mmCIF file of C-alpha atoms and ligand atoms in Angstrom:
data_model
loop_
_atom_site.group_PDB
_atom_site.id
_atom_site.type_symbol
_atom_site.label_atom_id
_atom_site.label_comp_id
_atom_site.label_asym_id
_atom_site.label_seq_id
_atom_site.Cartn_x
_atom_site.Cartn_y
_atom_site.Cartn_z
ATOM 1 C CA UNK Q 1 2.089 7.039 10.451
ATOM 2 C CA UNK Q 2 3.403 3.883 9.246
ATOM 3 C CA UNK Q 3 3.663 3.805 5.426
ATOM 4 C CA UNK Q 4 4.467 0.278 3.640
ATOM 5 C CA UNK Q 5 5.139 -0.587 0.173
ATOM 6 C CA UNK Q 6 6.411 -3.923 -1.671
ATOM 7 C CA UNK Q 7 5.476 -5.236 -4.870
ATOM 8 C CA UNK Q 8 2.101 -6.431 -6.538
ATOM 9 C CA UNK Q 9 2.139 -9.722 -4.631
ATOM 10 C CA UNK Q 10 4.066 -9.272 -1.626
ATOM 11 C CA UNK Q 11 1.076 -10.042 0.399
ATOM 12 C CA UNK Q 12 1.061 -6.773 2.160
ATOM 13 C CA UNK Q 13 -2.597 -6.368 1.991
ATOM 14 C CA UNK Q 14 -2.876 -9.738 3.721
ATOM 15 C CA UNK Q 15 -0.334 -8.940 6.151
ATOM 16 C CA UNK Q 16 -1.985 -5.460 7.237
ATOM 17 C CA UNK Q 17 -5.395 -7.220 7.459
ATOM 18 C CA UNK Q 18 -3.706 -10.131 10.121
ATOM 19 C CA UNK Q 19 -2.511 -6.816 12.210
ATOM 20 C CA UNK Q 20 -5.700 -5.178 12.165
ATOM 21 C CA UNK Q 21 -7.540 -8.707 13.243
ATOM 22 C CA UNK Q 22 -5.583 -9.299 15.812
ATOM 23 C CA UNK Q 23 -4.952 -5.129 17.264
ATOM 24 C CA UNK Q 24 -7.885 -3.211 15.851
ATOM 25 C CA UNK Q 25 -6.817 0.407 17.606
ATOM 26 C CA UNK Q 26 -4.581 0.241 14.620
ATOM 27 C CA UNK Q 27 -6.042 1.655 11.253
ATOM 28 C CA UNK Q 28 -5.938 1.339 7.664
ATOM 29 C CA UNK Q 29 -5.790 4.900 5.135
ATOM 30 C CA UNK Q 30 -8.415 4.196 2.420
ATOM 31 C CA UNK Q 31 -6.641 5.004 -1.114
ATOM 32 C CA UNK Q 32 -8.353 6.961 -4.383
ATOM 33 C CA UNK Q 33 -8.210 5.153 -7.358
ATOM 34 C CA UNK Q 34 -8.938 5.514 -10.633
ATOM 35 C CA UNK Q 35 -8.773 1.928 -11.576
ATOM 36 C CA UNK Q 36 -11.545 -0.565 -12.085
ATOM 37 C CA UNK Q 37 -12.758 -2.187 -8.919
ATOM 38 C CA UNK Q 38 -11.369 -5.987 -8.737
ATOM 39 C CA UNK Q 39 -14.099 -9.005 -7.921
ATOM 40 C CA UNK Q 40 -14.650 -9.565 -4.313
ATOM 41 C CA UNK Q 41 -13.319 -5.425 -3.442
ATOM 42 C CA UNK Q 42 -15.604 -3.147 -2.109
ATOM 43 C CA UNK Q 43 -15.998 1.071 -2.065
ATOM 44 C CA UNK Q 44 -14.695 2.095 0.978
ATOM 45 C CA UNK Q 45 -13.010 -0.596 2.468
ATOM 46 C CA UNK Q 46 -10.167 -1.243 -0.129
ATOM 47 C CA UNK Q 47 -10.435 1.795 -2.143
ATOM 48 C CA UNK Q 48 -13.071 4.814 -3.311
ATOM 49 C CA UNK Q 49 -13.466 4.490 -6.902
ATOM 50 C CA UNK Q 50 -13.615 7.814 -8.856
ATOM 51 C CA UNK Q 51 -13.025 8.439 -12.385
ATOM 52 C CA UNK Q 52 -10.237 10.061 -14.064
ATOM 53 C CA UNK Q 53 -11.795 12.995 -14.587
ATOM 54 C CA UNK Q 54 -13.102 12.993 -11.145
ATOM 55 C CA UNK Q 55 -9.619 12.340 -9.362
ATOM 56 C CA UNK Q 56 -7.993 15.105 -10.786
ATOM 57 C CA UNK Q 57 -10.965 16.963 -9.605
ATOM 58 C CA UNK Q 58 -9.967 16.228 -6.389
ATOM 59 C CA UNK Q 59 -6.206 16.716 -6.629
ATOM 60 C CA UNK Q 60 -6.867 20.534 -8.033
ATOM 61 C CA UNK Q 61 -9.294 20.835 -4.671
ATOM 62 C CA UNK Q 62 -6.638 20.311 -2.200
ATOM 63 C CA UNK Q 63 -8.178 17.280 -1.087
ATOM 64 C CA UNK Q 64 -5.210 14.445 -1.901
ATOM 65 C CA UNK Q 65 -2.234 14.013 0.576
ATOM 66 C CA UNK Q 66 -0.143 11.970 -2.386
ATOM 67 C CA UNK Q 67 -1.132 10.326 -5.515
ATOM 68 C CA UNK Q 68 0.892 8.652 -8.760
ATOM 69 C CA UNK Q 69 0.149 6.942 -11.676
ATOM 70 C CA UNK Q 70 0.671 3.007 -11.611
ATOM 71 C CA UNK Q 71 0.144 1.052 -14.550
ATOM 72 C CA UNK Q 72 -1.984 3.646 -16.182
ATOM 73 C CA UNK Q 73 -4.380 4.664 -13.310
ATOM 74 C CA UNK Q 74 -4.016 6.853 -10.571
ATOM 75 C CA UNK Q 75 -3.678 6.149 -6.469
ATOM 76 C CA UNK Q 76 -3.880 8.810 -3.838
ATOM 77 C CA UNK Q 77 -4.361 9.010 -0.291
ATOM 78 C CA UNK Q 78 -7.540 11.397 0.610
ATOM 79 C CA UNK Q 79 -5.926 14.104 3.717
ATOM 80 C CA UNK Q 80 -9.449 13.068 5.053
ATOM 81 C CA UNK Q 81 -8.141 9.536 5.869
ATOM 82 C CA UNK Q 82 -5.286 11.320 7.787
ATOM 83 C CA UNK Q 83 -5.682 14.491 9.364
ATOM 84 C CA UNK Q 84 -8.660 13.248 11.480
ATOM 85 C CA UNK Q 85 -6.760 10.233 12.679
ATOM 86 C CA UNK Q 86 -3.038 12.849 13.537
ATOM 87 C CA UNK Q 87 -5.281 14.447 15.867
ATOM 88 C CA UNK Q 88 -6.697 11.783 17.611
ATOM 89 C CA UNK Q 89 -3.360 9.750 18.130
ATOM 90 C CA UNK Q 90 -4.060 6.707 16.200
ATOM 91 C CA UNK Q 91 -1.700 4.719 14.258
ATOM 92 C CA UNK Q 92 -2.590 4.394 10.570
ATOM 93 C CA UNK Q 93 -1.233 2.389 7.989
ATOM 94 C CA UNK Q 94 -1.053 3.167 4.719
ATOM 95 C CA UNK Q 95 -0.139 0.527 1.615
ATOM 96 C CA UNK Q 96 1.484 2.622 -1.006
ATOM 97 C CA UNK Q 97 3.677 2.165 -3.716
ATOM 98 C CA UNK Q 98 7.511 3.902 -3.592
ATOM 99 C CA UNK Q 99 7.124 7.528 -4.839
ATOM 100 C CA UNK Q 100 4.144 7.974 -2.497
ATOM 101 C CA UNK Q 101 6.210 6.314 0.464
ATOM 102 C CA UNK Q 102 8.832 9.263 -0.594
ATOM 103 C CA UNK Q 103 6.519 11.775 -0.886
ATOM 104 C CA UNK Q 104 4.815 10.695 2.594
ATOM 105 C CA UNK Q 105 8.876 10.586 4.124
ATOM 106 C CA UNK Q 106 9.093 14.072 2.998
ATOM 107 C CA UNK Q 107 5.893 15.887 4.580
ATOM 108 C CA UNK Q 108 5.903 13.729 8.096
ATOM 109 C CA UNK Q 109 9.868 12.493 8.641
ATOM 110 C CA UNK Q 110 8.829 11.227 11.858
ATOM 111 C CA UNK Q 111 6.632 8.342 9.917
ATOM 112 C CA UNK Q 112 8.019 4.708 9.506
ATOM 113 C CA UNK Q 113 8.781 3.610 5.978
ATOM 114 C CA UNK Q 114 8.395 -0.571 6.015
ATOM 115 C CA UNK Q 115 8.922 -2.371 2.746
ATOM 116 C CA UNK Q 116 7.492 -5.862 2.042
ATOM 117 C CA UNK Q 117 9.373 -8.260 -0.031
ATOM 118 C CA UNK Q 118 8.262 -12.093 -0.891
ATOM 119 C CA UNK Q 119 10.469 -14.641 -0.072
ATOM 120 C CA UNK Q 120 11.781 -15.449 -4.090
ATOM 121 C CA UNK Q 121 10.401 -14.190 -7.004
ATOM 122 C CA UNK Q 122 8.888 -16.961 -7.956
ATOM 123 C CA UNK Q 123 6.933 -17.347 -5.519
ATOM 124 C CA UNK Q 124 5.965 -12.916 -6.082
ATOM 125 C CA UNK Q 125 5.038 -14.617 -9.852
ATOM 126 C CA UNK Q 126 2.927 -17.493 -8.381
ATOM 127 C CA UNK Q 127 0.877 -15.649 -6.078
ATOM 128 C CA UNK Q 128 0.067 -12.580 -9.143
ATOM 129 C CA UNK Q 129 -1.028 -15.020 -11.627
ATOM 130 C CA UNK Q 130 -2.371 -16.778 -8.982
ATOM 131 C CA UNK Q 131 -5.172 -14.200 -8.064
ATOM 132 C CA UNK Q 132 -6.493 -15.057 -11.926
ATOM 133 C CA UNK Q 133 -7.908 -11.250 -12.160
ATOM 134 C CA UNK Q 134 -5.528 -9.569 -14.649
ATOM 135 C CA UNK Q 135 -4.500 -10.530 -18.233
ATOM 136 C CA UNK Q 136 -1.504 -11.664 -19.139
ATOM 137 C CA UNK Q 137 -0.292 -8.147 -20.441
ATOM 138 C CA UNK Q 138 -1.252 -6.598 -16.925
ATOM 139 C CA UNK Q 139 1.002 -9.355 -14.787
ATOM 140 C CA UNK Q 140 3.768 -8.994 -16.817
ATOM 141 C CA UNK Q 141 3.416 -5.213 -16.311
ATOM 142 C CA UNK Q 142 3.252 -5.881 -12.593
ATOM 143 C CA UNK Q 143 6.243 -8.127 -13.087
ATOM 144 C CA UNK Q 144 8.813 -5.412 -14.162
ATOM 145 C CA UNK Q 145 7.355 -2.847 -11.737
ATOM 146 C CA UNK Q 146 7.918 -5.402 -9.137
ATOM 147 C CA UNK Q 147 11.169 -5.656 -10.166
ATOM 148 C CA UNK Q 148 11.601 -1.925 -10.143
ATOM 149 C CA UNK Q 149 10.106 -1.326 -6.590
ATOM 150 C CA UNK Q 150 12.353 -4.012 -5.468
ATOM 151 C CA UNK Q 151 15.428 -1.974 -5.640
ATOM 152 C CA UNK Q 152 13.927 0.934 -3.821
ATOM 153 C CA UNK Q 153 14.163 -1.534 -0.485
ATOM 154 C CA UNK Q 154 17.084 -0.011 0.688
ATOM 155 C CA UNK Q 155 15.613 3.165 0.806
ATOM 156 C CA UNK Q 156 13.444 1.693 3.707
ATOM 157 C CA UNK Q 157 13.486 2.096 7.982
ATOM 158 C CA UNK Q 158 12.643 -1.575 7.967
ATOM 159 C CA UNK Q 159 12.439 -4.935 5.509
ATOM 160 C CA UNK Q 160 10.375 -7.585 6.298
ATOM 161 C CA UNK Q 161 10.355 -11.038 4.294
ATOM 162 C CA UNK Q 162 6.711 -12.263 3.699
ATOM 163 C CA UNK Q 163 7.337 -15.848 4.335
ATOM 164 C CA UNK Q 164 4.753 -16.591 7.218
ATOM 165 C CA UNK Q 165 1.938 -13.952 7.141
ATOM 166 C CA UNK Q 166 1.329 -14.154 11.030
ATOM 167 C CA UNK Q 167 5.425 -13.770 11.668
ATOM 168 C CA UNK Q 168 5.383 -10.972 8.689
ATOM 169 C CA UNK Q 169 2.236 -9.227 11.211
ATOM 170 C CA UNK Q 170 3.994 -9.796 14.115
ATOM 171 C CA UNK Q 171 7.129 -8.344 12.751
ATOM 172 C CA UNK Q 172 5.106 -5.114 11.571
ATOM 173 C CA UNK Q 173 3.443 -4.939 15.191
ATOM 174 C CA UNK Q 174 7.012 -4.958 16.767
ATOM 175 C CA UNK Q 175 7.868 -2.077 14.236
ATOM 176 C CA UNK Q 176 5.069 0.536 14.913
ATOM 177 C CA UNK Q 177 5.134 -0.387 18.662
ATOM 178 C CA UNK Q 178 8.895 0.648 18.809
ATOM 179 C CA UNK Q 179 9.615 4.163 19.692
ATOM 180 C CA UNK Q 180 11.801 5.823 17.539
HETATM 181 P P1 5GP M 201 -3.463 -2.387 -6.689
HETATM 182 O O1 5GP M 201 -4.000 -2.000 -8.036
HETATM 183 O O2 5GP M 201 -2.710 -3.694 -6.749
HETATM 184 O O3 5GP M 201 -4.515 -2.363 -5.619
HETATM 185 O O4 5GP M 201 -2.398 -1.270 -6.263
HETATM 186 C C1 5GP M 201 -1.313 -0.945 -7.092
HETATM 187 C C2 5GP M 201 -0.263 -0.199 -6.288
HETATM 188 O O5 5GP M 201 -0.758 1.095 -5.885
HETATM 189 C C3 5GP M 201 0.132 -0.900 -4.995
HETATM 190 O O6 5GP M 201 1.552 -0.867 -4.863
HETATM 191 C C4 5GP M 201 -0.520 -0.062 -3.928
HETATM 192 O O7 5GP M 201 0.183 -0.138 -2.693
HETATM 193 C C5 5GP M 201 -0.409 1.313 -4.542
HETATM 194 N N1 5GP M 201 -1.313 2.287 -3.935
HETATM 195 C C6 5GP M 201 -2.541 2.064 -3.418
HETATM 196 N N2 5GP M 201 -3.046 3.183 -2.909
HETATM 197 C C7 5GP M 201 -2.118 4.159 -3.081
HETATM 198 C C8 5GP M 201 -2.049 5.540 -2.721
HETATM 199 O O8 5GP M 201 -2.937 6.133 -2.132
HETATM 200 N N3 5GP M 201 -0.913 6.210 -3.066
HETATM 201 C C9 5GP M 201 0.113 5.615 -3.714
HETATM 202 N N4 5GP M 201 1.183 6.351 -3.978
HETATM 203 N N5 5GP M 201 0.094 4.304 -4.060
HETATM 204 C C10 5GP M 201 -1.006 3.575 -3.745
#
């Protein structure tokens, strides 16, 4: 299990989707969210979108690995998306913020914590209000959260620097390809 986190706007999502292109065996955990789906996403490919009520619904069933609350909505990983995949061998990825990278740490130690950051953060700033999806109110929440998850870095098995999104992938290939 490879587990990586770095702030709204690290690019991780774009660097994961590089290492799936170009090494498909690889796979990506689908997340629960409770948080309205973004233009251009899609059920089941960046997240399953439940309610509130619905989510918790879930979490009192057993059925979610790890969740928290950003911003006001919750994440979780489904056990669905990984049990099946433990079994069969195959490396999985999953993009989660830093308590849920703990929490992951803590029930499989053998998995690989990577963190993400951007190269300045100005250039984390440019790419958020870049995206032109949130208001104002909702970057600058990102903003100090970003700020935040930065300092939980050290806590990491690896760093990478998002600088070059194919060198970031290859970087993250090297990683889960290493034996540990
Ligand atoms: P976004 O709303 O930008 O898609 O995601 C917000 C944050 O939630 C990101 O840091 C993302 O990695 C994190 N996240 C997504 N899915 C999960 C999950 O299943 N568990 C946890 N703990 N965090 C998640």
């Amino acid at each position: 299990m490879i587990v990586l986190s770095g702030p709204a706007g690290s690019g991780k999502d774009t660097v994961v989707q590089h290492l799936i292109d170009e090494h498909p065996e690889i796979e990506v955990s689908v997340s629960l969210t409770s948080r309205d789906k973004r233009p251009g996403e899609r059920e089941g490919v960046n997240y399953y979108y439940v309610s509130t009520e619905e989510f918790q619904r879930r979490i009192a069933a057993g059925e979610v690995l790890e969740y928290t609350n950003y911003c006001g909505n919750y994440y979780g990983t489904p056990k669905s998306e990984i049990d099946r995949r433990i079994e069969q061998g195959i490396d999985v990825v999953l993009i989660i913020e830093v308590e849920g990278a703990a929490n992951i740490k803590r029930l499989y130690p053998d998995s690989k914590l990577v963190f993400v950051r951007p190269p300045s953060f100005e250039e984390l700033e440019r790419r958020l209000r870049g995206r032109k999806t949130e208001s104002e109110e909702k970057i600058k929440e990102r903003l100090e959260r970003a700020l935040e998850e930065m300092e939980y870095a050290c806590d990491y098995d690896f760093v990478i620097i998002n600088d070059k999104v194919e060198e970031c992938a290859q970087e993250l290939y090297q990683i889960i390809r290493e034996p540990k």
